[in-house]
XYZ file of C-alpha atoms in Angstrom:
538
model
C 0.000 0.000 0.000
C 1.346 3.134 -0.833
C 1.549 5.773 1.393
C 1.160 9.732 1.789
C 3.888 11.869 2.336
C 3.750 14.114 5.218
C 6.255 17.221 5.920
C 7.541 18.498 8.920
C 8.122 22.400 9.944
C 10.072 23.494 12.371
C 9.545 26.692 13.912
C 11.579 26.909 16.908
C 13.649 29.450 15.507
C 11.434 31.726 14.809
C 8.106 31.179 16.735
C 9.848 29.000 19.617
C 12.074 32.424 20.047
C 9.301 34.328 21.243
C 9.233 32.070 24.848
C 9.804 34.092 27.583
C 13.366 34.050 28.618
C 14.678 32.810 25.202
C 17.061 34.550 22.816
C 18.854 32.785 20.301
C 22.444 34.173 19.136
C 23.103 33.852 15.559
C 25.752 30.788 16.682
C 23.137 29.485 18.616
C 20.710 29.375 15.528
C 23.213 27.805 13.364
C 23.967 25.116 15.616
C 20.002 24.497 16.053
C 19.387 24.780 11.881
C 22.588 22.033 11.849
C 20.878 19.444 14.676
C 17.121 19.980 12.569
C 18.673 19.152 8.899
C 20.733 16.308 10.208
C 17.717 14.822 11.945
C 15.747 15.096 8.434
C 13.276 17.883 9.247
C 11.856 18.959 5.512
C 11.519 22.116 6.385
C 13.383 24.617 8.776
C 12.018 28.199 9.448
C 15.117 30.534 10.609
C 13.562 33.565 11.406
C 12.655 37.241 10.573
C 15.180 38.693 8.158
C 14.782 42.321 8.518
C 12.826 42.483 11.792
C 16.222 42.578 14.379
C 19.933 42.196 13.687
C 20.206 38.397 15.139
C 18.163 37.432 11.812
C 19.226 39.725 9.229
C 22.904 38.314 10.039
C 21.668 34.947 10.153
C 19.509 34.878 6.565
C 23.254 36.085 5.235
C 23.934 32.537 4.113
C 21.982 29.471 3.108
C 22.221 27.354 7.180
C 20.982 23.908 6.050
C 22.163 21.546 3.602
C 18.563 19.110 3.241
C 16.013 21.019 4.521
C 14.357 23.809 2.644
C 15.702 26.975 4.441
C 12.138 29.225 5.356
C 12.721 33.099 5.690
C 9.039 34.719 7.621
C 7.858 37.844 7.188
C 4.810 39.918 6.742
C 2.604 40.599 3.788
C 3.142 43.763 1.437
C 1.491 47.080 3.414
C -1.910 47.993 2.189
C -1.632 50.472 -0.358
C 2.094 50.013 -1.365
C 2.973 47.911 -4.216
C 4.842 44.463 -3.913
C 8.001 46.145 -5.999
C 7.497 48.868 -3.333
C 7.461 47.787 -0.385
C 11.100 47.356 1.806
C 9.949 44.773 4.014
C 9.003 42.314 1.618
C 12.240 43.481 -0.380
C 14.457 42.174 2.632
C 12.226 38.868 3.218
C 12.938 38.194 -0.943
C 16.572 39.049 -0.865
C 17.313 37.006 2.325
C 19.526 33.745 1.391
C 16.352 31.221 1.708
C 14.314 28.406 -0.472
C 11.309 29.570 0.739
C 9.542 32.417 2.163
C 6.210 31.786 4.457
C 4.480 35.094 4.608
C 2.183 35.227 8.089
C -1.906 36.752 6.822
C -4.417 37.636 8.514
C -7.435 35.624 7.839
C -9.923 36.771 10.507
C -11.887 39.591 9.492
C -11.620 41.065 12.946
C -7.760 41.443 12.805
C -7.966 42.524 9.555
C -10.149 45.729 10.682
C -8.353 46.353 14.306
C -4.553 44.792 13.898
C -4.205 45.937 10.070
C -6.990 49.085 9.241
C -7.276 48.155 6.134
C -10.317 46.918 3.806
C -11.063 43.103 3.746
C -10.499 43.078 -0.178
C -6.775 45.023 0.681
C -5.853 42.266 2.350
C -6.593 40.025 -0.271
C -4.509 41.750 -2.509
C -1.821 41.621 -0.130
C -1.365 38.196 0.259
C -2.047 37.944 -3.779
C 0.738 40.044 -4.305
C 3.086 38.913 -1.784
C 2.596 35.133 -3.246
C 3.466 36.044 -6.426
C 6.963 38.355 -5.572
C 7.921 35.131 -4.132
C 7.508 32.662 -7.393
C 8.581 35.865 -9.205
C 12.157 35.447 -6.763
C 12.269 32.131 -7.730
C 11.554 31.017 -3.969
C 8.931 28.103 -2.769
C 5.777 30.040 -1.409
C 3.665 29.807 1.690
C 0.855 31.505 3.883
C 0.326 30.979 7.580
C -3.312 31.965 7.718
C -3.253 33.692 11.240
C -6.158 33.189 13.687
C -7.674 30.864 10.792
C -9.746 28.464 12.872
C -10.862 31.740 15.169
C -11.575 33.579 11.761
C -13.658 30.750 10.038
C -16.102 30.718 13.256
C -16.532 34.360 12.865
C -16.819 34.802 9.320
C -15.976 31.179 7.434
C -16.601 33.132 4.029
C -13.639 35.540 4.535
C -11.481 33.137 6.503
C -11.602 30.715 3.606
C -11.304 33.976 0.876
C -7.745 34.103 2.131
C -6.844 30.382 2.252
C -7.793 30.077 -1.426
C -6.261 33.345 -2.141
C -3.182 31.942 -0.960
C -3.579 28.901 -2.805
C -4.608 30.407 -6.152
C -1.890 32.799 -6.901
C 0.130 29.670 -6.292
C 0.879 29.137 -2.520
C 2.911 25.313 -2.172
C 1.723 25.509 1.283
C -1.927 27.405 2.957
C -0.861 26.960 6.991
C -4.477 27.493 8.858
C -3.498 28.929 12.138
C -4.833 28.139 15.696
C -2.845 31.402 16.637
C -5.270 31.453 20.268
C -4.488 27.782 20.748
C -8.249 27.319 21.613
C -9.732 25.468 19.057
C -10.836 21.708 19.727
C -9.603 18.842 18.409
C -12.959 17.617 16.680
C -13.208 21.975 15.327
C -9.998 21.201 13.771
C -11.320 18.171 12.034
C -14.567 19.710 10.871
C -12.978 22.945 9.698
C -9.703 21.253 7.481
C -12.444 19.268 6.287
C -14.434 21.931 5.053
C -11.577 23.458 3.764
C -11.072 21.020 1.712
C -14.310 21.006 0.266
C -14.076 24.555 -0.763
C -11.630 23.496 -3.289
C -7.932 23.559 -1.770
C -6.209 20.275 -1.510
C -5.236 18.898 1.473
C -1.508 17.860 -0.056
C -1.407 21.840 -0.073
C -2.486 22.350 3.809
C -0.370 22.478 6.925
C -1.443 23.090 10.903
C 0.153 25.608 12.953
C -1.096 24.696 16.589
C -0.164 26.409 19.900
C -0.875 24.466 23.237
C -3.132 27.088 25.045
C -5.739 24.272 25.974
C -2.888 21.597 26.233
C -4.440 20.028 22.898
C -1.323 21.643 20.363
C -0.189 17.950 19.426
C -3.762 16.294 19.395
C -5.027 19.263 17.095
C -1.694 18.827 14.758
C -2.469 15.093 14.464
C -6.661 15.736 14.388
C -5.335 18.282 10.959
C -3.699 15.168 9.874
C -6.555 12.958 9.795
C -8.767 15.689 8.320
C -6.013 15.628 5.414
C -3.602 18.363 5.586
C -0.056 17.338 4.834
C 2.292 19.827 6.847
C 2.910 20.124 10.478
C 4.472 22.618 11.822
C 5.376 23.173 15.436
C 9.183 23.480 17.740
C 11.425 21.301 19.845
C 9.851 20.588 23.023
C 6.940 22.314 22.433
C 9.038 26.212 23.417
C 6.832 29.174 22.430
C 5.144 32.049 23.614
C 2.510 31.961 26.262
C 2.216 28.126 26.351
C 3.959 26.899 23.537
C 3.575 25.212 20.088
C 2.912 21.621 19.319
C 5.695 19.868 20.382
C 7.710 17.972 17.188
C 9.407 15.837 19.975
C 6.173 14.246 20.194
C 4.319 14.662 17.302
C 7.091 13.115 15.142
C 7.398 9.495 16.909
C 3.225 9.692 16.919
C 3.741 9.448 13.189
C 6.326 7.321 13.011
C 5.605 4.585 15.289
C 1.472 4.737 15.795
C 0.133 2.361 13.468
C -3.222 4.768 12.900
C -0.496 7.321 10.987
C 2.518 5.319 10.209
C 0.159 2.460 7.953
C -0.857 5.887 6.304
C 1.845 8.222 5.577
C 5.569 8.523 5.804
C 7.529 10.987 6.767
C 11.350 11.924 5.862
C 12.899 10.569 9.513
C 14.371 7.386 9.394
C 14.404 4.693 11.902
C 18.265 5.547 12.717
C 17.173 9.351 13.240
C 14.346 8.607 15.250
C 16.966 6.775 17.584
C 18.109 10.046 18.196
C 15.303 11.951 18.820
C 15.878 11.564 22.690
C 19.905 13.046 22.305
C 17.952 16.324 20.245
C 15.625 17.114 22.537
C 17.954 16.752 25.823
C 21.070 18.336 23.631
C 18.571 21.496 22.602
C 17.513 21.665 26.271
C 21.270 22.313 27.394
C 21.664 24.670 25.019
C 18.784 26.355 26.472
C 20.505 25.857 29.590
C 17.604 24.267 31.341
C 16.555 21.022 32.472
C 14.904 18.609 30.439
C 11.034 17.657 31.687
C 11.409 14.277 33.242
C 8.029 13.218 32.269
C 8.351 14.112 28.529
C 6.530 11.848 25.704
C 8.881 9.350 24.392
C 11.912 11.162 25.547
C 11.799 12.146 29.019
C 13.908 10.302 31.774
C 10.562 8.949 33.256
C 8.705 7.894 29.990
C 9.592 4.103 30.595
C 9.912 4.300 33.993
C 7.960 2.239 36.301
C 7.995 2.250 40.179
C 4.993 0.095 41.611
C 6.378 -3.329 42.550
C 3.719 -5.939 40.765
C 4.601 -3.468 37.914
C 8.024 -4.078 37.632
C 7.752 -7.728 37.814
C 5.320 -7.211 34.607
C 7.654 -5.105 33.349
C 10.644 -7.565 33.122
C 9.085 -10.601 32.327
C 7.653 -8.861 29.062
C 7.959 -4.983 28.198
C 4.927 -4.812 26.693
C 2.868 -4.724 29.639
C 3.616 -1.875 30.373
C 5.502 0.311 27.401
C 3.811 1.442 24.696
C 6.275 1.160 22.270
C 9.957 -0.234 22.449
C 12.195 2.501 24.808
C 14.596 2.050 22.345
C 12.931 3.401 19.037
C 13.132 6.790 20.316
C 16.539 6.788 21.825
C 15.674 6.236 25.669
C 15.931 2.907 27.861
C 13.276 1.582 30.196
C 13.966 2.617 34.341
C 12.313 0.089 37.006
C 13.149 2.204 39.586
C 13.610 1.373 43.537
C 11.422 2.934 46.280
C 9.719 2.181 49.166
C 6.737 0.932 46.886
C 9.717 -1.132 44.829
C 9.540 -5.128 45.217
C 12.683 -7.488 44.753
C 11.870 -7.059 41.393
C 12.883 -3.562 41.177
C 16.044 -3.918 42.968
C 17.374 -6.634 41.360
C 16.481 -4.789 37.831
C 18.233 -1.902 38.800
C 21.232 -3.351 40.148
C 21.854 -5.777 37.560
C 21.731 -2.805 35.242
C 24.111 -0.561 37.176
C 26.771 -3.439 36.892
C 27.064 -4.363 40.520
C 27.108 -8.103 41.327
C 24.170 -9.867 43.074
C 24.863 -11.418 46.565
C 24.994 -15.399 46.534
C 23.582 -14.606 50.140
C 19.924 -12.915 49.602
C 19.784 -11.490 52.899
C 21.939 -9.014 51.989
C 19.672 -7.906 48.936
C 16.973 -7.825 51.235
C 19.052 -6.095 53.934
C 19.405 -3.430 50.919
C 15.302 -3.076 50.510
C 15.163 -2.541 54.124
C 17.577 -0.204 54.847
C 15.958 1.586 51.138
C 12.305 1.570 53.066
C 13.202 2.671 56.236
C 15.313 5.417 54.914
C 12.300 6.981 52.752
C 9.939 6.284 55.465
C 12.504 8.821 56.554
C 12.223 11.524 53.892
C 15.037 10.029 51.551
C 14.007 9.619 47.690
C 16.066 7.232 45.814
C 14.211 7.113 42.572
C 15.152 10.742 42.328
C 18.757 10.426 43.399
C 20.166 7.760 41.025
C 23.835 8.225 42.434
C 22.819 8.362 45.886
C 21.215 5.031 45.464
C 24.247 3.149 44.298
C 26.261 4.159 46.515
C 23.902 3.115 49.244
C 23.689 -0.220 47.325
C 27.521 -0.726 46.753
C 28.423 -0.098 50.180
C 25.425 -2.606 51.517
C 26.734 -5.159 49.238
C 30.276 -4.785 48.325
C 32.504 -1.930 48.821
C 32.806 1.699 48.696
C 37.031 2.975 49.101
C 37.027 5.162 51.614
C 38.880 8.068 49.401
C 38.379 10.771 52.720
C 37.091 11.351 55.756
C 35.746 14.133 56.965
C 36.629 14.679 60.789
C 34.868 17.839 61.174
C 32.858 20.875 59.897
C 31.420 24.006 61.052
C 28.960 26.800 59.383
C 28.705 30.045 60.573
C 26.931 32.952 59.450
C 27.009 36.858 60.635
C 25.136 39.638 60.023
C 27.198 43.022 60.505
C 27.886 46.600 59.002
C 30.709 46.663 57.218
C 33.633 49.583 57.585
C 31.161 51.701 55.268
C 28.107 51.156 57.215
C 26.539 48.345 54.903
C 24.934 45.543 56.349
C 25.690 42.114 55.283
C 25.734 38.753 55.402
C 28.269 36.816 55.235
C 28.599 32.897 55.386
C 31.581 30.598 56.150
C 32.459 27.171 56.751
C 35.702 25.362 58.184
C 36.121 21.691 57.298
C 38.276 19.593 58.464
C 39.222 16.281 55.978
C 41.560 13.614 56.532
C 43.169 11.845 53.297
C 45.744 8.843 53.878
C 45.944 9.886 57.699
C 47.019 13.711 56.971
C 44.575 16.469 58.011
C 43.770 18.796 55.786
C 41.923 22.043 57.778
C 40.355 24.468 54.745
C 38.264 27.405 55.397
C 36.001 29.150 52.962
C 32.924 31.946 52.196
C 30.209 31.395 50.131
C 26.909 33.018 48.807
C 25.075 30.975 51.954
C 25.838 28.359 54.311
C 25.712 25.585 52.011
C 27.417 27.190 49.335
C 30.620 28.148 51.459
C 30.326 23.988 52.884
C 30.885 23.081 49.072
C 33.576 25.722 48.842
C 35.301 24.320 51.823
C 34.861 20.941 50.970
C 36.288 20.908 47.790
C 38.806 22.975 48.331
C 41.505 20.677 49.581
C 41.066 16.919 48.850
C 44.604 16.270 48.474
C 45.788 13.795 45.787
C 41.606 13.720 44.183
C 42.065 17.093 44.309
C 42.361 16.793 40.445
C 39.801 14.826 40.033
C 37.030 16.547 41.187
C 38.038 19.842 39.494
C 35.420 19.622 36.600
C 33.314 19.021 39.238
C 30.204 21.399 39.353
C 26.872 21.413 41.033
C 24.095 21.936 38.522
C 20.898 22.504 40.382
C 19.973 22.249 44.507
C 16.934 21.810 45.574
C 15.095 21.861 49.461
C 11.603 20.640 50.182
C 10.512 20.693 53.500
C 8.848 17.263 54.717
C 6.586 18.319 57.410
C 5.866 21.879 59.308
C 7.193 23.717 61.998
C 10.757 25.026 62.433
C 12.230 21.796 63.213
C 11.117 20.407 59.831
C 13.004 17.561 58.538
C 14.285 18.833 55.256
C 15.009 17.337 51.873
C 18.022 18.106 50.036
C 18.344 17.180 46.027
C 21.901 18.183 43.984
C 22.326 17.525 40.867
C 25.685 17.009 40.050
C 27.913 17.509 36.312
C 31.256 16.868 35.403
C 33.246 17.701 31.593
C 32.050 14.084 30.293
C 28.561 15.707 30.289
C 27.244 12.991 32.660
C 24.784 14.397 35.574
C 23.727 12.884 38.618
C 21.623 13.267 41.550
C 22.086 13.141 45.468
C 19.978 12.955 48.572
C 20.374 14.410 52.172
C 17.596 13.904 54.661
C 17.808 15.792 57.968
C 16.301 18.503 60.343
C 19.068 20.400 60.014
C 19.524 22.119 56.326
C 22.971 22.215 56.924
C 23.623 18.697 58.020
C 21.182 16.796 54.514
C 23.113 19.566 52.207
C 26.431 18.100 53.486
C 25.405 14.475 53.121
C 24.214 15.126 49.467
C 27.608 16.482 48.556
C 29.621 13.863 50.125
C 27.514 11.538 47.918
C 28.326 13.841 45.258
C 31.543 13.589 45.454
C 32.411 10.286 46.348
C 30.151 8.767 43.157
C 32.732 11.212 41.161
C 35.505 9.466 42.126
C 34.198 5.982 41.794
C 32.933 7.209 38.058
C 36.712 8.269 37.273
C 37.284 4.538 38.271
C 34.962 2.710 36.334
C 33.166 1.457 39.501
C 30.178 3.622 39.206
C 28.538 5.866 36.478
C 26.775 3.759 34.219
C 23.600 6.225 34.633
C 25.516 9.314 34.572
C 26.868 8.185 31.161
C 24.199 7.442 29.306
């Protein structure tokens, strides 16, 4: 059976820049337009040449070698002609394939956003479509507001599609600009679009996630018959995003209701990868990547419940909806107090460390693992923490340090120019093949100055632990009151790229931050020895 071919748009560089607290340099959009061409994206939208300096510099040369290269822009202006106009002048020149003009197809916006007639705007997009075939460049239209502009006036919302379309549009992109439209509105409206004449191998969907629906309206569009889908890399965008590609695209792929249907231009081998893209574009975001992701989040094929995990190993399926694997991720049976053997023997046989002939110490390991988070510790969130709790229960840990000693202090005082401040420092005191090793340090906080302190003399690991940074600390308080116990969570990074997670549990802040990074940096040096690390590495 043959099948139809869809396309993919990305948008991230363009539309996903307008999420609050993005801004992309023009290295930073190369090296996004390089990871989107190799992963087989059809078509990759760059930007606004024209509109700011970032994307006049970066339309300067042709950025992907595969994908069709999409320069956006407006329209011409009401009343100026298309040879006329500078905008559009700058959007033609710009070193693109293709050039996807953004029109208003809502009557409404037309009136308020643009003042000019409804037949004006017609023209506009007319004219616009045609300076692009003129330039030799593929043409589209994103039909903004299109499914709120069809309920309001369906005979001037569809006007502009087929304007679009006649004066030779490849693509007519019906907007959900709001991101309120329905899933079955979506279906009804591409199918009357359809109807009135414009194929659906000339349609795409442009869906924003205001209702949470962005990816269940792209792949309602799809069913309805249009043929493009547009949307970003983990769903970034303003307000609250864009369809998300991340998911969309193994949807497609994998889910027999499309993939029997229609093909796409990612391969099997690319969509192995699809996991690396979205964690590699998150850290160059600089954030963290959403553990409970579709398809590619650390928790996608993780389970926890006990009876689950016995499921689990005895046959995936049970439990997975597709193979872990197919998308670049591995399945996590992870160890808790609600964890049976199962789990534990799962995880450690995973992490490389050697089952006891003697099962009392395995379940002298579940104990300890239960009593400790009927104590506020959380293992399946602290991954390093957890082996090393497991290798010293059943093997070994070296003993790299010890540390005899610390104290925090922290004043409050006027400075020699009156200022008042507050100033934090910690004394440690660590002992490394029987020397003592006293270092003293101030920090931005108690905790921070501990680190300092602690790391600041290790002796002969001292090395080691240099690329050592903390990545992210977080507190939750377990119950009320001011003698709360407290939770600590750091996340640990080193060069290799690998990151980890540690737990501290006390009622003092100051004593769980300390037993976090001890954990911290004792799994560091058992990584650097190939006796630990096999999470951090993947």
């Amino acid at each position: 059976m043959t099948r139809e071919r869809l396309y993919l748009f990305d948008t991230t560089l363009r539309d996903g820049q307008q999420t609050p607290g993005i801004d992309f340099s023009v290295e930073d959009k190369i090296a996004i337009a390089k990871m989107l061409d190799e992963f087989g994206i059809d078509y990759v939208e760059g930007g606004y040449p024209g509109a700011n300096p970032t994307d006049t510099a970066f339309f300067a040369e042709k950025r992907t070698r595969a994908a069709q290269f999409v320069a956006f822009g407006m329209t011409k202006r009401a009343g100026v002609s298309a040879s006329n106009d500078p905008g559009l002048a700058t959007l033609l020149q710009a070193k693109s394939d293709a050039v996807c003009y953004v029109a208003k197809s809502w009557d409404y916006h037309v009136r308020v956003a643009l003042g000019c007639s409804n037949e004006e705007n017609l023209d506009a997009i007319r004219a616009s479509v045609e300076a692009a075939r003129a330039a030799g460049k593929e043409a589209m239209v994103d039909c903004e507001h299109f499914f709120d502009g069809y309920k309001a006036n369906p005979d001037y919302a569809l006007a502009c599609a087929k304007t679009a379309h006649d004066a030779g549009a490849r693509w007519v992109v019906l907007c959900d600009t709001n991101g309120g439209t329905q899933p079955s509105e979506v279906r009804e409206i591409v199918g009357k679009v359809i109807a009135s004449g414009i194929p659906g191998e000339n349609l795409g969907i442009h869906a924003h996630d205001d209702t949470g629906q962005a990816v269940a309206n792209s792949l309602a569009a799809v069913e309805a018959g249009v043929r493009q889908v547009q949307g970003t890399l983990n769903g970034i965008g303003e307000r609250c995003g864009n369809a998300n590609l991340i998911s969309i695209i193994p949807t497609l792929v994998l889910k027999p209701a499309f993939a029997e249907r229609y093909e796409t231009g990612i391969t099997p081998e690319a969509l192995s990868g699809i996991s690396r893209l979205s964690r590699a574009f998150d850290e160059l975001l600089n954030r963290a990547p959403e553990p409970q992701a579709p398809y590619v989040g650390q928790s996608a094929f993780a389970t926890k419940a006990g009876i689950h995990a016995s499921a689990l190993i005895k046959e995936p399926a049970t439990y997975e909806h597709v193979p872990p694997e197919t998308v670049g991720n591995r399945r996590r049976v992870m160890v808790s107090d609600q964890g049976g053997k199962a789990n534990f023997v799962s995880e450690l046989k995973r992490r490389g460390i050697e089952l006891p002939a003697d099962t009392g110490r395995l379940d002298t390991l579940i104990a300890i693992v239960k009593e400790r988070e009927a104590q506020g510790y959380a293992y399946e969130g602290a991954d390093a923490s957890f082996e090393l709790l497991a290798r010293r229960t059943l093997n070994a840990v070296p003993e790299f340090f010890r540390v005899n000693s610390f104290r925090c202090m922290v004043e409050r005082r006027f400075d020699a120019i009156g200022n008042l401040k507050t100033v934090s420092e910690a004394i440690v005191k660590v002992e490394v093949d029987g020397e003592e090793k006293m270092s003293v340090a101030e920090g931005h906080g108690p905790v921070n100055a501990l680190d300092i302190a602690l790391r600041k003399d290790l002796g002969k690991f001292q090395q080691e632990i240099a690329d050592l940074e903390l990545a992210d600390f977080k507190v939750r308080i377990l119950n009320g009151g001011t003698e709360a116990i407290t939770r600590v969570l750091i996340e640990s990074r080193d060069s290799s790229g690998a990151r980890w997670w540690t737990v501290g549990v006390s009622d003092n802040i100051i004593d769980a931050s300390f037993q976090a990074l001890m954990d911290s940096i004792v799994y560091k040096l058992m990584k650097n020895r190939d006796m630990a690390g096999l999470v951090a590495a993947e």
